[in-house]
Short mmCIF file of C-alpha atoms in Angstrom, two decimals:
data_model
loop_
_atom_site.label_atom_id
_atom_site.label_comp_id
_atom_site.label_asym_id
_atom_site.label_seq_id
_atom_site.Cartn_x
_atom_site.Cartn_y
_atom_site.Cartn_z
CA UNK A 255 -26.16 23.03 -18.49
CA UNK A 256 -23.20 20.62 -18.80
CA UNK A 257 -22.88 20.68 -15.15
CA UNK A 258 -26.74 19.65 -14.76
CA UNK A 259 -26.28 16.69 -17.25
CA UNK A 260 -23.84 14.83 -14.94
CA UNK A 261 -25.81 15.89 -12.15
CA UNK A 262 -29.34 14.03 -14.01
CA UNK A 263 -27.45 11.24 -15.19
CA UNK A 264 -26.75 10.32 -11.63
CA UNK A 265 -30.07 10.07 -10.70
CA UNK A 266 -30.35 7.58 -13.71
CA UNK A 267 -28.69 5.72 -12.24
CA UNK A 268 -29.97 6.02 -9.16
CA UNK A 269 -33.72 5.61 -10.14
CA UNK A 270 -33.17 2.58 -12.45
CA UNK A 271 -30.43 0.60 -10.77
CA UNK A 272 -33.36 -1.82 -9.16
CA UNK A 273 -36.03 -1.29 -12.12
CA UNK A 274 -34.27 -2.49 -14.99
CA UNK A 275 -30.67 -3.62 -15.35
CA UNK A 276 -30.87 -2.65 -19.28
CA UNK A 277 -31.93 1.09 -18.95
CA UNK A 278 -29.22 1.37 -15.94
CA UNK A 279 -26.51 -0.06 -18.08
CA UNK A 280 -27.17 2.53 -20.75
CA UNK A 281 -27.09 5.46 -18.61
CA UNK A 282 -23.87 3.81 -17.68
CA UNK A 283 -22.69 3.49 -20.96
CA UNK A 284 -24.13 7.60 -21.87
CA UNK A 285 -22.12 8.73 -18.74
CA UNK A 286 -19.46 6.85 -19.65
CA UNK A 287 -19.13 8.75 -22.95
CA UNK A 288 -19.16 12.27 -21.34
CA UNK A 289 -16.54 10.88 -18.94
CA UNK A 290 -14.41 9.98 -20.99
CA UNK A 291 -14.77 13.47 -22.95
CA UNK A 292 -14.10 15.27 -19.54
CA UNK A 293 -11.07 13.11 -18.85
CA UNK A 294 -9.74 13.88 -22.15
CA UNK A 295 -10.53 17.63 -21.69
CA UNK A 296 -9.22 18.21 -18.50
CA UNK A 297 -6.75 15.48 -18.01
CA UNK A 298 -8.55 14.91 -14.76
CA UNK A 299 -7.50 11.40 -13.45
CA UNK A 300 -7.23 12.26 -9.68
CA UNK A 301 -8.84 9.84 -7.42
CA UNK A 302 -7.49 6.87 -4.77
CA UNK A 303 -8.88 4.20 -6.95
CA UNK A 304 -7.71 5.32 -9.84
CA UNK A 305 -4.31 3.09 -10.31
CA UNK A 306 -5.65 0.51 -8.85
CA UNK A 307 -8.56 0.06 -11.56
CA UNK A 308 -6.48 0.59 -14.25
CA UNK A 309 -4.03 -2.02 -12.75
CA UNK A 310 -6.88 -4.52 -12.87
CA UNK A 311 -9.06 -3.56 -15.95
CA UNK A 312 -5.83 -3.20 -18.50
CA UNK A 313 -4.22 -6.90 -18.41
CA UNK A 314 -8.38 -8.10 -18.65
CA UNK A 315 -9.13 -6.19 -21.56
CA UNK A 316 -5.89 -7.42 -23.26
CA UNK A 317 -6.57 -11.04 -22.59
CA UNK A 318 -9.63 -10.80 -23.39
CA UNK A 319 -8.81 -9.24 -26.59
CA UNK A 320 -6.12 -12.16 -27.66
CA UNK A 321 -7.66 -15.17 -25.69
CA UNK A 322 -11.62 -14.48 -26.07
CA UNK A 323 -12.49 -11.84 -27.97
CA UNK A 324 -16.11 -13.12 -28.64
CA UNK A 325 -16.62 -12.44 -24.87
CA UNK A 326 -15.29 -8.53 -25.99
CA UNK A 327 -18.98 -7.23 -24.78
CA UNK A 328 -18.67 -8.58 -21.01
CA UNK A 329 -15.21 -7.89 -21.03
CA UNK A 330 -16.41 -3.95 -21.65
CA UNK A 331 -19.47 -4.24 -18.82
CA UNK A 332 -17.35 -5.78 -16.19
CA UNK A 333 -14.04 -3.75 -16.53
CA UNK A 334 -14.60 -0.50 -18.80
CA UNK A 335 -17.82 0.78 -16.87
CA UNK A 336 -15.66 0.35 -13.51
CA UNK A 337 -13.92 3.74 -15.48
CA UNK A 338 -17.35 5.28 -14.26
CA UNK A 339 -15.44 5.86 -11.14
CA UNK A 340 -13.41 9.08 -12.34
CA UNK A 341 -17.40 10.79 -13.11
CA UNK A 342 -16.59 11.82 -9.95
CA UNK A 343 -13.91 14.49 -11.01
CA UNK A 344 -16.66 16.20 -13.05
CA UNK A 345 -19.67 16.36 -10.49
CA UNK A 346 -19.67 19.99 -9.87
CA UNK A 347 -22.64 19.73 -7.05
CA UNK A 348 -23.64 20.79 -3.34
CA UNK A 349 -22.41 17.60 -1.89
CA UNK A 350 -24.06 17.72 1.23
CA UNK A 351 -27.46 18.48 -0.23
CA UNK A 352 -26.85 15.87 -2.93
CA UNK A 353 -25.82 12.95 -0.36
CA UNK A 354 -28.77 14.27 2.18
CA UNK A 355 -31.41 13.94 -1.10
CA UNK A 356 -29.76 10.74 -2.16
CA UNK A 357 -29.85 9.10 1.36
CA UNK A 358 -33.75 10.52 1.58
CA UNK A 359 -34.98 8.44 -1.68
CA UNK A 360 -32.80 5.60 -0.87
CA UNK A 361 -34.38 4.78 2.62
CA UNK A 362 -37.91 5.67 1.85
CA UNK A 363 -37.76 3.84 -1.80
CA UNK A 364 -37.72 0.80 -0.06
CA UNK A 365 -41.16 0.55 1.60
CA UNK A 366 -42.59 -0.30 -2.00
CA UNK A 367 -39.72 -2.65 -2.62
CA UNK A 368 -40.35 -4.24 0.52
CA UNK A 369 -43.98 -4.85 -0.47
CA UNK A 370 -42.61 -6.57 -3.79
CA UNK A 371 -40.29 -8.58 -2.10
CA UNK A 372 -42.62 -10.14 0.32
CA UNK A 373 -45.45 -10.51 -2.44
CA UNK A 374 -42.74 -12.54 -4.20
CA UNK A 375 -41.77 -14.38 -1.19
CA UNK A 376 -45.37 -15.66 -0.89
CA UNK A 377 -46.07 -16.30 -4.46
CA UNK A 378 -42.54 -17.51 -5.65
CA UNK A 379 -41.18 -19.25 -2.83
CA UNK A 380 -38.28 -16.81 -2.96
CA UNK A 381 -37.22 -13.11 -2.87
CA UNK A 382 -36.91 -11.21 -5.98
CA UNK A 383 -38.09 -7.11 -7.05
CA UNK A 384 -38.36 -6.40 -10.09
CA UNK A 385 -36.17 -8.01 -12.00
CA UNK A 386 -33.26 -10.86 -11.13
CA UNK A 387 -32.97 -12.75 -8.01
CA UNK A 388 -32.06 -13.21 -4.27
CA UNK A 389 -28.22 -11.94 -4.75
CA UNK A 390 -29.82 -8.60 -6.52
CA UNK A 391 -32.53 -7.99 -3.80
CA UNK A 392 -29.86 -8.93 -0.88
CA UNK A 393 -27.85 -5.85 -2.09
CA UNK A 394 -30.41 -3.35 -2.74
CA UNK A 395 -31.80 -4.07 0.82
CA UNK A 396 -28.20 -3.43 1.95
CA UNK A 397 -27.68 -0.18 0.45
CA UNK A 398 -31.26 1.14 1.54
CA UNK A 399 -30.79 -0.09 4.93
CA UNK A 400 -27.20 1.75 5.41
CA UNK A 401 -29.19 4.79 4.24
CA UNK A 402 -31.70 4.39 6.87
CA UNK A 403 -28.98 4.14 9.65
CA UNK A 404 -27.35 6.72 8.23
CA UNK A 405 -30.34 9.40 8.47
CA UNK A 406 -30.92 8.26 11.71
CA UNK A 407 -27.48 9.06 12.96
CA UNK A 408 -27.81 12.53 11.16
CA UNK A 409 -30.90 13.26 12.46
CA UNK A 410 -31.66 15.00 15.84
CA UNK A 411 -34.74 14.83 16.04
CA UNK A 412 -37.95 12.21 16.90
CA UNK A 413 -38.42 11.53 12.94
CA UNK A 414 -34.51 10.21 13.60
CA UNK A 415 -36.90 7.05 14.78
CA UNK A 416 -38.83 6.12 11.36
CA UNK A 417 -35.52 5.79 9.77
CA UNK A 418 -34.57 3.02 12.37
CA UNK A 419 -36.89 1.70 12.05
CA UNK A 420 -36.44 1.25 8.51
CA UNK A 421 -33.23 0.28 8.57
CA UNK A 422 -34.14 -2.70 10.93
CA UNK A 423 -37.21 -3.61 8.02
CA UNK A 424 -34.82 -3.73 5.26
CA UNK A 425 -31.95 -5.60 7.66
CA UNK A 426 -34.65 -8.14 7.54
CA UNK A 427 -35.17 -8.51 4.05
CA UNK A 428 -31.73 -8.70 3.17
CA UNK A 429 -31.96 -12.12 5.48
CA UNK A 430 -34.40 -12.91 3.77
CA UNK A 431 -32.63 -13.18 0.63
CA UNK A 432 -30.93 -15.94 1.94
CA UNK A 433 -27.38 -15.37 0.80
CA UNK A 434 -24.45 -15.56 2.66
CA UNK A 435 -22.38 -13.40 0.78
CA UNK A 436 -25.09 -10.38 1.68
CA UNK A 437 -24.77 -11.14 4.74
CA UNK A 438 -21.12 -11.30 5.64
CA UNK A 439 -20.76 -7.92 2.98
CA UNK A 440 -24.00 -6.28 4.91
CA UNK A 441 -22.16 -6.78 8.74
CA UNK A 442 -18.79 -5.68 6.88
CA UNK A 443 -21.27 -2.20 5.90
CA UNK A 444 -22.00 -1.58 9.29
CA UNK A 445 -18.74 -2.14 10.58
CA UNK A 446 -17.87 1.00 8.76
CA UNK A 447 -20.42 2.73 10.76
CA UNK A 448 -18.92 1.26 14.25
CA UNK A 449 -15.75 2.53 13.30
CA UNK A 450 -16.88 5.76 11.84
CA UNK A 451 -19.32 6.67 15.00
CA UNK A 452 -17.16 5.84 18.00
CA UNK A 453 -16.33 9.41 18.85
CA UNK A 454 -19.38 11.15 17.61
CA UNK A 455 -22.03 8.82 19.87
CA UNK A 456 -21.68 7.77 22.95
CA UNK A 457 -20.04 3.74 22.30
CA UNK A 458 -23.16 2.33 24.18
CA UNK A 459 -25.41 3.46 21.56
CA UNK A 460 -23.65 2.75 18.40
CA UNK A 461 -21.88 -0.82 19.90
CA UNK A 462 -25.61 -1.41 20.74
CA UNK A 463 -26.55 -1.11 17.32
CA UNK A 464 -24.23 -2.78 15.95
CA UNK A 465 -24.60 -5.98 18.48
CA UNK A 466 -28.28 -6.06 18.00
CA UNK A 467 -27.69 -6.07 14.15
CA UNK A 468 -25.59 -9.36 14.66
CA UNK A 469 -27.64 -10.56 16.94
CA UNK A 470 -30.82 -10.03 14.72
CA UNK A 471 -28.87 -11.25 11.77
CA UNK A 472 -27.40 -14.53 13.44
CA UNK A 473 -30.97 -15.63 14.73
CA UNK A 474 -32.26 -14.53 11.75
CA UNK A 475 -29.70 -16.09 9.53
CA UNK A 476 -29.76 -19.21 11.66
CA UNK A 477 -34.01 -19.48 11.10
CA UNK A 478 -33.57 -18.76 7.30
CA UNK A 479 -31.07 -21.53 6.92
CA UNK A 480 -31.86 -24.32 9.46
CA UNK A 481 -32.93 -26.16 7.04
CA UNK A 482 -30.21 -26.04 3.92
CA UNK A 483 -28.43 -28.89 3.25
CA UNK A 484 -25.47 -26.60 4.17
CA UNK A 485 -26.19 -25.70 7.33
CA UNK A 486 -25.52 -28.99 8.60
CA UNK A 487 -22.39 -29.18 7.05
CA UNK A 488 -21.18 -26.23 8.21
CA UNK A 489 -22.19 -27.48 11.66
CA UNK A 490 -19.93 -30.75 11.21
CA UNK A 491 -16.95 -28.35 9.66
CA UNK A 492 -17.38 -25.85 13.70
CA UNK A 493 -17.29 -29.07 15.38
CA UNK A 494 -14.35 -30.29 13.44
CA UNK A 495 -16.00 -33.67 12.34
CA UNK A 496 -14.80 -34.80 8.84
CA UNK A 497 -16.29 -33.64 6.41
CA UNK A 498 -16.04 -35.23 2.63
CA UNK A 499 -15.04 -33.85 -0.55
CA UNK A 500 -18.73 -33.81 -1.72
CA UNK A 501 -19.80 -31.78 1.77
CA UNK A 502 -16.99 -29.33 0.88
CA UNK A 503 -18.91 -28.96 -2.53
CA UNK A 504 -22.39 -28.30 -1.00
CA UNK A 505 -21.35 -26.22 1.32
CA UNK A 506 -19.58 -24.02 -1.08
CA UNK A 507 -22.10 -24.61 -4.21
CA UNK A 508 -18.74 -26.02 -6.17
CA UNK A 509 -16.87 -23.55 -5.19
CA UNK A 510 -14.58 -26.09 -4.07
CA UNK A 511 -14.44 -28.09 -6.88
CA UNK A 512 -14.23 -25.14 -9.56
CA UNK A 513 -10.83 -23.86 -6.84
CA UNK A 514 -9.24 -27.41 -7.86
CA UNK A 515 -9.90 -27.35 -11.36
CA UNK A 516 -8.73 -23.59 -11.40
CA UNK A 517 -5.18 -24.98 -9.52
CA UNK A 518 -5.00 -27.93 -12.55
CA UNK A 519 -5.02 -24.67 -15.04
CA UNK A 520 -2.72 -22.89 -13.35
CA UNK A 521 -0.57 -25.49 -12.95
CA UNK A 522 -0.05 -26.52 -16.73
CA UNK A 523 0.23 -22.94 -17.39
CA UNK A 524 3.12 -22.70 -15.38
CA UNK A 525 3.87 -26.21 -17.24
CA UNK A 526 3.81 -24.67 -19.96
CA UNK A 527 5.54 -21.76 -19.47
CA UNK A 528 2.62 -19.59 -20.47
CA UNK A 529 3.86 -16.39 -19.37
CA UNK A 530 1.09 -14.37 -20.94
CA UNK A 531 -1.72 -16.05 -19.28
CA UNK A 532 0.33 -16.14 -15.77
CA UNK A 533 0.63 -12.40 -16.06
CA UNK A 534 -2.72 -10.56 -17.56
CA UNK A 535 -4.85 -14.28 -17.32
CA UNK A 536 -6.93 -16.11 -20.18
CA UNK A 537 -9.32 -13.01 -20.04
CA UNK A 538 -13.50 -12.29 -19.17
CA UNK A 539 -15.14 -15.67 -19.10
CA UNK A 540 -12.91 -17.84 -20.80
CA UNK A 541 -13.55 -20.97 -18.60
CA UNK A 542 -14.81 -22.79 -21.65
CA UNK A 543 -11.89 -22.36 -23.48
CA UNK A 544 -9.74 -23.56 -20.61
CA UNK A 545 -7.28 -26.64 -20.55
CA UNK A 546 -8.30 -28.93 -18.86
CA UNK A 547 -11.72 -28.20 -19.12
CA UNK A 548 -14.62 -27.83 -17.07
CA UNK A 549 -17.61 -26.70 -18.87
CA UNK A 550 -18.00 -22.94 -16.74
CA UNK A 551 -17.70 -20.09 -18.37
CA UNK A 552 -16.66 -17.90 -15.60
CA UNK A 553 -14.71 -20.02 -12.58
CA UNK A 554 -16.81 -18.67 -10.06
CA UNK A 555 -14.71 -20.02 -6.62
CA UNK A 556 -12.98 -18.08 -4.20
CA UNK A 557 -12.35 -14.19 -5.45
CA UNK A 558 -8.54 -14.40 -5.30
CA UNK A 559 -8.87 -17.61 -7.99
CA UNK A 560 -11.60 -16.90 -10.14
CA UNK A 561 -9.78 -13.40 -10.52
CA UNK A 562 -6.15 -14.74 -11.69
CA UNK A 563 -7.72 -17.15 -14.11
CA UNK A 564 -8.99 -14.07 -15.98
CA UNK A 565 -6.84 -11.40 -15.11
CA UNK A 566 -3.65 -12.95 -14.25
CA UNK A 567 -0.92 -12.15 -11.59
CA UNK A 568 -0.94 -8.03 -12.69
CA UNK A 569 -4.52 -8.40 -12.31
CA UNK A 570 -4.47 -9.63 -9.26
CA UNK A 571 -2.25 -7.07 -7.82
CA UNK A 572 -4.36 -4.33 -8.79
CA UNK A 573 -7.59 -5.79 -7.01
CA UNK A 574 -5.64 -6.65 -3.76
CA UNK A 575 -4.17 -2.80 -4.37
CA UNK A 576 -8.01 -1.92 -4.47
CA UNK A 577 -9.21 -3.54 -1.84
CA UNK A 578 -6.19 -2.26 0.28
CA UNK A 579 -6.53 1.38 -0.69
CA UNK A 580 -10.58 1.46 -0.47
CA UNK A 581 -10.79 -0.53 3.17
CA UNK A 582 -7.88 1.91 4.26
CA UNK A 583 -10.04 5.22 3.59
CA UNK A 584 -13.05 3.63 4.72
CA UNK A 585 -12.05 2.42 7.88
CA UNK A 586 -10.09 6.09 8.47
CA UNK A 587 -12.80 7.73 8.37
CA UNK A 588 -14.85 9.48 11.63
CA UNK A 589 -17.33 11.23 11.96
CA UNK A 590 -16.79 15.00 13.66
CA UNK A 591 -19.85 16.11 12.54
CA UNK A 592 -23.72 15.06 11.55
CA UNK A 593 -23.55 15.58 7.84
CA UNK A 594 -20.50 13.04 8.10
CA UNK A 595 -22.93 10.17 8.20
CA UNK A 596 -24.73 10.94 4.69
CA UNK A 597 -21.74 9.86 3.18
CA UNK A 598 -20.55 7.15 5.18
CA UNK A 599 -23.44 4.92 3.57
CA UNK A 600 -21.45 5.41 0.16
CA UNK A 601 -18.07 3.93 2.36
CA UNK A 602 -20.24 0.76 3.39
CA UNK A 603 -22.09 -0.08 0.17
CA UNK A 604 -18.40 -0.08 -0.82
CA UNK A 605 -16.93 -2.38 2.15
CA UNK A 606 -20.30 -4.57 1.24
CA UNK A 607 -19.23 -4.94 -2.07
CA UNK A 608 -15.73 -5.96 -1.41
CA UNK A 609 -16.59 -8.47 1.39
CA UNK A 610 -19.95 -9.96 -0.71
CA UNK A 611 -17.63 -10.51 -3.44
CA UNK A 612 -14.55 -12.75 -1.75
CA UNK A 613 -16.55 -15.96 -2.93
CA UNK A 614 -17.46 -14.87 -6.21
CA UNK A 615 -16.26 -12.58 -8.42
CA UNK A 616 -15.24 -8.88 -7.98
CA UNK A 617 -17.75 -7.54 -10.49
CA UNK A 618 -21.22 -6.42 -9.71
CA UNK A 619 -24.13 -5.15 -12.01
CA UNK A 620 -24.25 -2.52 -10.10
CA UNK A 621 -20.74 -1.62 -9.42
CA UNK A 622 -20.32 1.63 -11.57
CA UNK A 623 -22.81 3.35 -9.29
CA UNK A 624 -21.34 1.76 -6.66
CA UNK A 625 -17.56 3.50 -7.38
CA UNK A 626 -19.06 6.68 -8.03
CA UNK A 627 -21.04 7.10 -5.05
CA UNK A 628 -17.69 6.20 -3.25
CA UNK A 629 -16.23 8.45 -5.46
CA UNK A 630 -18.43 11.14 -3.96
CA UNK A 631 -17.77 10.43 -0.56
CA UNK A 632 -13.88 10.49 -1.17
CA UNK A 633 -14.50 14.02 -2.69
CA UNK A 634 -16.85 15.02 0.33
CA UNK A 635 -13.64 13.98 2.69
CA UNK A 636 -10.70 15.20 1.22
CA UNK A 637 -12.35 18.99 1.00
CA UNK A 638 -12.79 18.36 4.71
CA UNK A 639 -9.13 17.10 5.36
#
């Protein structure tokens, strides 16, 4: 019965990750719990990722603890749930059948979804589901379109079609969505499937996939964005005109700004000789306590900045060790046989995640189910190896 609860809780998360962001986060927080009572029970902490969290959640929760502790509650959600991860040492399941199941809802849950997003695009202006914005729908459409293509390359028969076709319906509402980030993390998804299919498919079929997705996502990309006041910066910046401290702003939605302000910080804590802060950061949005100031909670610039201001230089490490260790597997991985490629859509929701992220912050809403779907797919692997 024990072994069933894990085994339910998982499709919790599964079945309300894109419904409501509340009910997910407290199965989150309920598997959490019985994780944490398995760990302690069998001492279990095995897994690649492992260190590498712990590395980057510990010197968070500590600042956060001294330097904000009224931000304690996001501080919990954005480091603690990424513990979720070692749920994976206690999923006692068929993973094949699990994965194959998992990959089957995933691609065909998205033909309603893709009704709601275009009803929203027509009535809103923009693409939403049901709940939060462009950035949300951008990565559900990711992760149900590396399901499709995933089914199709596991399939061997004419049905192996629909799911191509799927994956090239939901390829289009992810650039729809109209973020760049999904973007650059969905072709950093399929990359892992180029890598992962070379020697199981002939390379004409799988580079052709993988050129026509660029291809459809460039012209795509270009139609969606043609007219943003960005895109004609970003032209200027490819045809190395100068471009002004206020284009570097709208191109990069602040980002630019926020990076300077984070480098004024930085540099009176060194000043300053704030050792504390250098090495575990001022802790989970603590931009308004900052000095200087800038009136942000979180310093939401490039990943590598926005992370040290809150987690400091240990921090740092142990997200650079994360990224290092979970791109290594990811990218070693190919496929010998067909059930190979139900879990190689767990690999690139992963590789999305980590490329999304470089010009925001690490953290996702739905990162606990992100790690412990990877967490499967490690699992599924190392049985094999």
């Amino acid at each position: 019965m024990q072994k069933n609860f894990r085994y339910i809780l998982l499709w919790c998360l599964l079945l309300t990750f894109f419904v409501s962001i509340t009910i997910f986060e407290a199965f989150v927080v309920i598997y959490l719990i019985i994780t944490f009572y398995d760990i302690l029970k069998a001492k279990n902490l095995k897994g690649i990722l492992t260190a590498p969290i712990l590395t980057y959640i510990i010197p968070g929760m500590i600042s956060s603890v001294l330097f904000n502790i009224s931000k304690l509650n996001h501080a919990i959600e954005e480091l603690v749930f990424m513990l979720l991860y070692l749920g994976k040492n206690f999923l006692k399941i068929d993973y094949v059948d699990v994965a194959k199941k998992i990959n089957m809802y995933l691609a065909f849950i998205g033909i309603p979804l893709t009704m709601v997003g275009l009803y929203n695009i027509r009535k809103k202006g923009y693409e939403m589901l049901l709940f939060g914005g462009s950035f949300d729908s951008g990565f559900i459409f990711s992760v149900l379109s590396f399901s499709a293509i995933g089914l199709f390359l596991y399939k061997k028969d004419k049905t192996r079609y629909i799911f191509l076709g799927l994956f090239v319906l939901y390829m289009i509402m992810v650039i729809l969505s109209t973020k760049r980030s999904d973007l650059l993390g969905f072709i950093a998804g399929i990359s892992v499937f180029l890598s992962a299919s070379m020697k199981a498919y002939p390379k004409k079929v799988i580079l052709g996939i993988f050129l026509a997705s660029i291809l459809l996502l460039s012209v795509g990309g270009f139609f969606v964005f043609r007219h943003d006041p960005r895109f004609d910066v970003i032209v200027k910046i490819l045809k190395h005109e100068h471009v002004t401290t206020k284009e570097l702003n709208t191109v990069s939605s602040l980002r630019y700004k926020i990076m300077i302000h984070a480098f004024r910080v930085i540099k009176k804590d060194i000043k300053d000789k704030n050792i504390v802060a250098i090495a575990i950061g001022h802790g989970v949005r603590s931009g308004l306590k900052l000095d200087p100031k800038l009136g942000l909670e979180k310093f939401e610039s490039f990943e590598g900045i926005s992370e040290y201001i809150e987690k400091g230089l240990i921090g740092l490490i142990g997200l650079v060790w994360f990224y290092v260790r979970a791109l290594k597997f990811s990218f070693s991985i190919k496929a010998k046989n067909k059930e190979d490629f139900l879990f190689i859509p767990f690999l690139s929701t992963m590789v999305y995640q980590l490329f999304g992220s470089l010009f925001t912050f690490f953290w996702s809403l739905y990162l606990p189910l992100i790690l412990i779907l990877f967490g499967m797919a490690e699992n599924y692997y190392e049985e094999k190896r």
